[in-house]
PDB file of C-alpha atoms in Angstrom:
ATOM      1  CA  UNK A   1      -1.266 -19.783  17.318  1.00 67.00           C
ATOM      2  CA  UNK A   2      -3.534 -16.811  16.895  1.00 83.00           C
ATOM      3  CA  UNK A   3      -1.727 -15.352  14.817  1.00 88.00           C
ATOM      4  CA  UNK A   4      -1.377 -18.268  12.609  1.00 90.00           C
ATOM      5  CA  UNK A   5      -4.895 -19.047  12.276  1.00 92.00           C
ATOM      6  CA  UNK A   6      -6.286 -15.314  12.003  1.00 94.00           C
ATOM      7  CA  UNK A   7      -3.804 -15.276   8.972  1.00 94.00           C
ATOM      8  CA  UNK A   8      -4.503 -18.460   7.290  1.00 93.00           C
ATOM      9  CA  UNK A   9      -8.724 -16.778   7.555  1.00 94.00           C
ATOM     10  CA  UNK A  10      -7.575 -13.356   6.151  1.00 95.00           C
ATOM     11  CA  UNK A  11      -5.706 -15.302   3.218  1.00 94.00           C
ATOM     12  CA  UNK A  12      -8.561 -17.420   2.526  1.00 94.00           C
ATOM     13  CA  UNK A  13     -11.047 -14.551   2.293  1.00 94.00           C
ATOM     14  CA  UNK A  14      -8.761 -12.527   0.427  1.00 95.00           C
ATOM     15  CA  UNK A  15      -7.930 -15.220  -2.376  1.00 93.00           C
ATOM     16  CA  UNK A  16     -12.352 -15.610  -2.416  1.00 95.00           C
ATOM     17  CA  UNK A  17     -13.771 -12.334  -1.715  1.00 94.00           C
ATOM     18  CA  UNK A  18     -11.004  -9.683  -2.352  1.00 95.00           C
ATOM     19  CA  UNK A  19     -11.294  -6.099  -2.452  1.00 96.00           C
ATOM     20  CA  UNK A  20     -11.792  -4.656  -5.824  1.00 96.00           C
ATOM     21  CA  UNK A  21      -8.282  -4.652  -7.828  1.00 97.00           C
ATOM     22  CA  UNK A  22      -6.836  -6.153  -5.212  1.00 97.00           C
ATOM     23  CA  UNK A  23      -4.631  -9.512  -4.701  1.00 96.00           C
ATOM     24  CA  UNK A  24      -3.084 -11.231  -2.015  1.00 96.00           C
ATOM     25  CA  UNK A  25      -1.273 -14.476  -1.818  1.00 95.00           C
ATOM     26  CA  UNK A  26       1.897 -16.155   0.303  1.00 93.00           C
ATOM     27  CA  UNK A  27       5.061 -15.496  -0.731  1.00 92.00           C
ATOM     28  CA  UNK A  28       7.112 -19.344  -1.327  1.00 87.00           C
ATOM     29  CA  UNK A  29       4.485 -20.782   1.110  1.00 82.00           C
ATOM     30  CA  UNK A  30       6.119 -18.399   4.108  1.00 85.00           C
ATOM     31  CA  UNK A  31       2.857 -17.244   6.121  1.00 84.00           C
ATOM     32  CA  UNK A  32       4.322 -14.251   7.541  1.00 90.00           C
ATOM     33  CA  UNK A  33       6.249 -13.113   4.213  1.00 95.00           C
ATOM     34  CA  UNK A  34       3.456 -11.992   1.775  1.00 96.00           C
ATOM     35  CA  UNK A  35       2.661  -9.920  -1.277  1.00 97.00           C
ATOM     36  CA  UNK A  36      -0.096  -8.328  -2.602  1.00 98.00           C
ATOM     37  CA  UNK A  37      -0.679  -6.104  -5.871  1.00 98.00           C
ATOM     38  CA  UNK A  38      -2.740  -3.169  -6.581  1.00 98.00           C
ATOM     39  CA  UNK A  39      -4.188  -2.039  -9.471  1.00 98.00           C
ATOM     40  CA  UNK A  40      -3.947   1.773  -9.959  1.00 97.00           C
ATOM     41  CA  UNK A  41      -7.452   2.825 -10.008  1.00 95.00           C
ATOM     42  CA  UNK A  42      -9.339   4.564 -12.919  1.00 95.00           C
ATOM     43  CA  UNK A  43      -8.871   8.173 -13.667  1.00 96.00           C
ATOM     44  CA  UNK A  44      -5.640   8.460 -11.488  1.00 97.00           C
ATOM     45  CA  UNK A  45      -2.617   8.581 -12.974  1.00 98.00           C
ATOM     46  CA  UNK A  46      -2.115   5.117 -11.882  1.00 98.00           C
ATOM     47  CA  UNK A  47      -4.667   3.498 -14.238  1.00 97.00           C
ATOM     48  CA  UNK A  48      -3.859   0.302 -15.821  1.00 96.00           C
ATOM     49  CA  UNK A  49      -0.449  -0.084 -13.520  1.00 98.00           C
ATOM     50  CA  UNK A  50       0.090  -3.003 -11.471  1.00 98.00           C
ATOM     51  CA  UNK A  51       1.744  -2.191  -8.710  1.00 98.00           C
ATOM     52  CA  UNK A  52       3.218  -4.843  -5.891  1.00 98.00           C
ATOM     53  CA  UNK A  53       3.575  -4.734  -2.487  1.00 98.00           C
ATOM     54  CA  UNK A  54       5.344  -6.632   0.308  1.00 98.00           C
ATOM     55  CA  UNK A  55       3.871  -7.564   3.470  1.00 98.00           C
ATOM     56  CA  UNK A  56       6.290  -8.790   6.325  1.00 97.00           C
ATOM     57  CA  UNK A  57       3.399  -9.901   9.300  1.00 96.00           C
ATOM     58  CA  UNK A  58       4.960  -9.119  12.657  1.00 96.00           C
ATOM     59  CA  UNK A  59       5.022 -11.936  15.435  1.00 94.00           C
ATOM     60  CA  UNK A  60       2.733  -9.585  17.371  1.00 94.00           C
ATOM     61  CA  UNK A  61      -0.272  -9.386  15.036  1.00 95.00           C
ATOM     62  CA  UNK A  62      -2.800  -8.221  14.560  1.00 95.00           C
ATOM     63  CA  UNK A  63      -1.929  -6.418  18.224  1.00 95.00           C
ATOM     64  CA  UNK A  64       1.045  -4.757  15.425  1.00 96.00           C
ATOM     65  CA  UNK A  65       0.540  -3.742  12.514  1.00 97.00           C
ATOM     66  CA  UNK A  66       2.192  -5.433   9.242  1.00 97.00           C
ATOM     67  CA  UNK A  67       4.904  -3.619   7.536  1.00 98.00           C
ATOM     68  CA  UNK A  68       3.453  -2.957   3.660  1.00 98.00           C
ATOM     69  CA  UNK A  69       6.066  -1.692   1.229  1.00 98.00           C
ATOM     70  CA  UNK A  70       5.892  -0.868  -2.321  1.00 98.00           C
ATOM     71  CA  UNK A  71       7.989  -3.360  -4.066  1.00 98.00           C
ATOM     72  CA  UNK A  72       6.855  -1.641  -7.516  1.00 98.00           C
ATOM     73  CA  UNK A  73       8.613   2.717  -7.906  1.00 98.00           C
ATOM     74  CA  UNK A  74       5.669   4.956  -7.449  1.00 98.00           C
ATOM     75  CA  UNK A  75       5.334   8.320  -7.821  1.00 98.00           C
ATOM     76  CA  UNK A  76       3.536  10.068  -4.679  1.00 98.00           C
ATOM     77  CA  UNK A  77       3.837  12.277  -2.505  1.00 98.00           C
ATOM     78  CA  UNK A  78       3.535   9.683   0.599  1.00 98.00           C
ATOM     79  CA  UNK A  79       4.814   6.713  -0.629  1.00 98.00           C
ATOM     80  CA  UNK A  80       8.778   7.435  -0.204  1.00 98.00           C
ATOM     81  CA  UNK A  81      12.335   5.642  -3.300  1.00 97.00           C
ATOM     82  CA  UNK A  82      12.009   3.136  -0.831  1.00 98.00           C
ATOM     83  CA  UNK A  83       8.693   2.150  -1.090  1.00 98.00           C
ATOM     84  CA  UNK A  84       7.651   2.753   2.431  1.00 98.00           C
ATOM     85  CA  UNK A  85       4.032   4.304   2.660  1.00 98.00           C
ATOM     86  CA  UNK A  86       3.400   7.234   5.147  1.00 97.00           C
ATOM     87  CA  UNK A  87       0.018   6.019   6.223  1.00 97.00           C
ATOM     88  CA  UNK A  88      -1.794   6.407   9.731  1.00 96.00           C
ATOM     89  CA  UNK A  89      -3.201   2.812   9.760  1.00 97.00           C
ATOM     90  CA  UNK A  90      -0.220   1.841   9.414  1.00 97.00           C
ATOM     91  CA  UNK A  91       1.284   2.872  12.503  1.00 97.00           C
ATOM     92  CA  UNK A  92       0.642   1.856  16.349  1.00 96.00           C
ATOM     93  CA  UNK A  93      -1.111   4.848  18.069  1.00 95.00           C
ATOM     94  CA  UNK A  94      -0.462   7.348  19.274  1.00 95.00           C
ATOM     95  CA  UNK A  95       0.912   8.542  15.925  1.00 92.00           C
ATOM     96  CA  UNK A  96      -1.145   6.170  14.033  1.00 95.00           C
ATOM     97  CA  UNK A  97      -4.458   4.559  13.788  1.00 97.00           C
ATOM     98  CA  UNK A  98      -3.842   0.554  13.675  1.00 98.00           C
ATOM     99  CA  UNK A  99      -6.264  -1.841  15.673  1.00 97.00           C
ATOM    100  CA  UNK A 100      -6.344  -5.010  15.746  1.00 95.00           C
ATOM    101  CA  UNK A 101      -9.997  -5.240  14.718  1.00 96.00           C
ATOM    102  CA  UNK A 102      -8.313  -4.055  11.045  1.00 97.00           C
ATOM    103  CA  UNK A 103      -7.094  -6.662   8.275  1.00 97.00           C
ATOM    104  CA  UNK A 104      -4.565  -6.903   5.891  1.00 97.00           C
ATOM    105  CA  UNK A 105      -7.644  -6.704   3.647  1.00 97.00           C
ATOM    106  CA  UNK A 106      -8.736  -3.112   4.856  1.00 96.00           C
ATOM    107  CA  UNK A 107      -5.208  -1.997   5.001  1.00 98.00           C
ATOM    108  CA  UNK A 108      -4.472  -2.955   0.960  1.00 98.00           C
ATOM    109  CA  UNK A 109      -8.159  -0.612   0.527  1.00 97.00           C
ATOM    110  CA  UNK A 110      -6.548   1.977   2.778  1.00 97.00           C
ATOM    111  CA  UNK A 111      -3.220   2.672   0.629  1.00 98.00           C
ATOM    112  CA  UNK A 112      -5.485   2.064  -2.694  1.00 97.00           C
ATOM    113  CA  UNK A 113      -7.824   4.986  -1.298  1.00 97.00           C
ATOM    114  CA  UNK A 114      -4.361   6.456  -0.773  1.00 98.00           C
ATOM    115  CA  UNK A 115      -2.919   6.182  -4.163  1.00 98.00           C
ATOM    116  CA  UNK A 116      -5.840   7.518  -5.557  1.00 97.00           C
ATOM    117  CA  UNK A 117      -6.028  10.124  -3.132  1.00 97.00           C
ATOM    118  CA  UNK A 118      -2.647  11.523  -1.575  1.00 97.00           C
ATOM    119  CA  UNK A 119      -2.398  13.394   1.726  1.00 97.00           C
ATOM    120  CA  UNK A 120      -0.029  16.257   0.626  1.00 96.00           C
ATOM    121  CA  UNK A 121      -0.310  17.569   4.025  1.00 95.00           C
ATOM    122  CA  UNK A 122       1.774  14.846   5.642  1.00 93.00           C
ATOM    123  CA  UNK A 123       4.242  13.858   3.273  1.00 95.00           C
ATOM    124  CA  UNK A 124       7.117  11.240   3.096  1.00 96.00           C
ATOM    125  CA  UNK A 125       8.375  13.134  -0.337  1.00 97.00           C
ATOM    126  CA  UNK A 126       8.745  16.772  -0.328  1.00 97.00           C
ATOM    127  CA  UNK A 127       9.192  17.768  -3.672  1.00 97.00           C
ATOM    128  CA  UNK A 128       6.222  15.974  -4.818  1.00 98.00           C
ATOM    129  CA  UNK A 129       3.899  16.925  -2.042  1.00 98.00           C
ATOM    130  CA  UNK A 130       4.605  20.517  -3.349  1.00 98.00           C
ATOM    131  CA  UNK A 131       4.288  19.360  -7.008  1.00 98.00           C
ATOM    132  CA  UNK A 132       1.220  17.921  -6.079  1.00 98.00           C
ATOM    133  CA  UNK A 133      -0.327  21.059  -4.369  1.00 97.00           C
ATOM    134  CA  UNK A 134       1.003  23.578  -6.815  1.00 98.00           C
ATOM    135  CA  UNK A 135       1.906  21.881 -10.369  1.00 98.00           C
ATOM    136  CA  UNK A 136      -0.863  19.553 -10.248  1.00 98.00           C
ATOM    137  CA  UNK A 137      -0.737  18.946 -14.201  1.00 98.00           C
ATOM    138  CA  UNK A 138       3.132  18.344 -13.954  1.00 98.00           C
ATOM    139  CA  UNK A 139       2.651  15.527 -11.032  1.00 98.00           C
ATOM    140  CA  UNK A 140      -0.242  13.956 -12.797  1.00 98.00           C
ATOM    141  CA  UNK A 141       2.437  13.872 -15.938  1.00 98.00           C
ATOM    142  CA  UNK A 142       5.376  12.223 -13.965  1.00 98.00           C
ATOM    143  CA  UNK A 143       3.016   9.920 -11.964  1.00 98.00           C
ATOM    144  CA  UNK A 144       1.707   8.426 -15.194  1.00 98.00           C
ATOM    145  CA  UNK A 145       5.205   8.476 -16.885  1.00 98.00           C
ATOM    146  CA  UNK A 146       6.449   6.197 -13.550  1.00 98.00           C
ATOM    147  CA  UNK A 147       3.605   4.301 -14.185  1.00 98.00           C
ATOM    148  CA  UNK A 148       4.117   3.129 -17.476  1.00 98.00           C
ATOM    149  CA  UNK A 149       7.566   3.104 -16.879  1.00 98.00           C
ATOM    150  CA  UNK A 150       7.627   0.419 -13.922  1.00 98.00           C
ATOM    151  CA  UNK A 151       4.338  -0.785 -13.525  1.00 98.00           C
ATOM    152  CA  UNK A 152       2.958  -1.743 -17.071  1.00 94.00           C
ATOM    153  CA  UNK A 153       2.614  -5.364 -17.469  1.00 78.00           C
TER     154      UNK A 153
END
């Protein structure tokens, strides 16, 4: 029941007082399926894409964190073909940093922050982590050629 009703407040907040190029809504009426998109965020190659997330709300919130997972190919160094994000708030501690005091809200902020800024230093992909920290033009070229690619409206 908490669960229920601490979802039903998050969903009402976010669909009245989102986050900045964020959106949130229930997936076919399902209160523990949802999806959310992000928009990329200006001056990252990501600008102007749309990008959409799933959100699958564990029984156990908000003492578990949701599972978020790009639905939308994105090209970063932490987000992995699958769409899973490496991300620490993500994750029950001791490896990550989830509390239940956090919100699906702060968590859509958290991977926006991400996507704007990627942690090369704890990567999910490789090859573009290194891109990233050594052919920064060439990264910047392929993110924004994914992004038109799959996530222009």
């Amino acid at each position: 029941m908490q669960r229920a009703s601490r979802l039903k407040r998050e969903l009402s907040l976010l669909s009245t007082e989102p986050p900045p190029g964020v959106i949130c809504w229930q997936n076919q009426n399902q209160l523990d399926d949802l999806r959310a998109q992000i928009l990329g965020g200006a001056d990252t190659p990501y600008e102007r894409g749309i990008f959409t997330l799933e959100i699958a709300v564990p029984e156990r919130y908000p003492f578990e964190p949701p599972k978020i997972r790009f639905l939308t190919p994105i090209y970063h160094p932490n987000i992995d073909s699958a769409g899973r994000i490496c991300l620490d708030v993500l994750k029950l501690p001791p490896k990550g940093a989830w509390r239940p005091s956090l919100n699906i809200s702060t968590l859509l902020t958290s991977i926006q922050l991400l996507m704007a800024e990627p942690n090369p230093d704890d990567p999910l992909m490789a090859d573009i982590s290194s891109e990233y920290k050594y052919n920064r033009q060439l990264f910047l070229q392929n993110a924004r050629e994914w992004t038109e690619k799959y996530a222009s409206q």
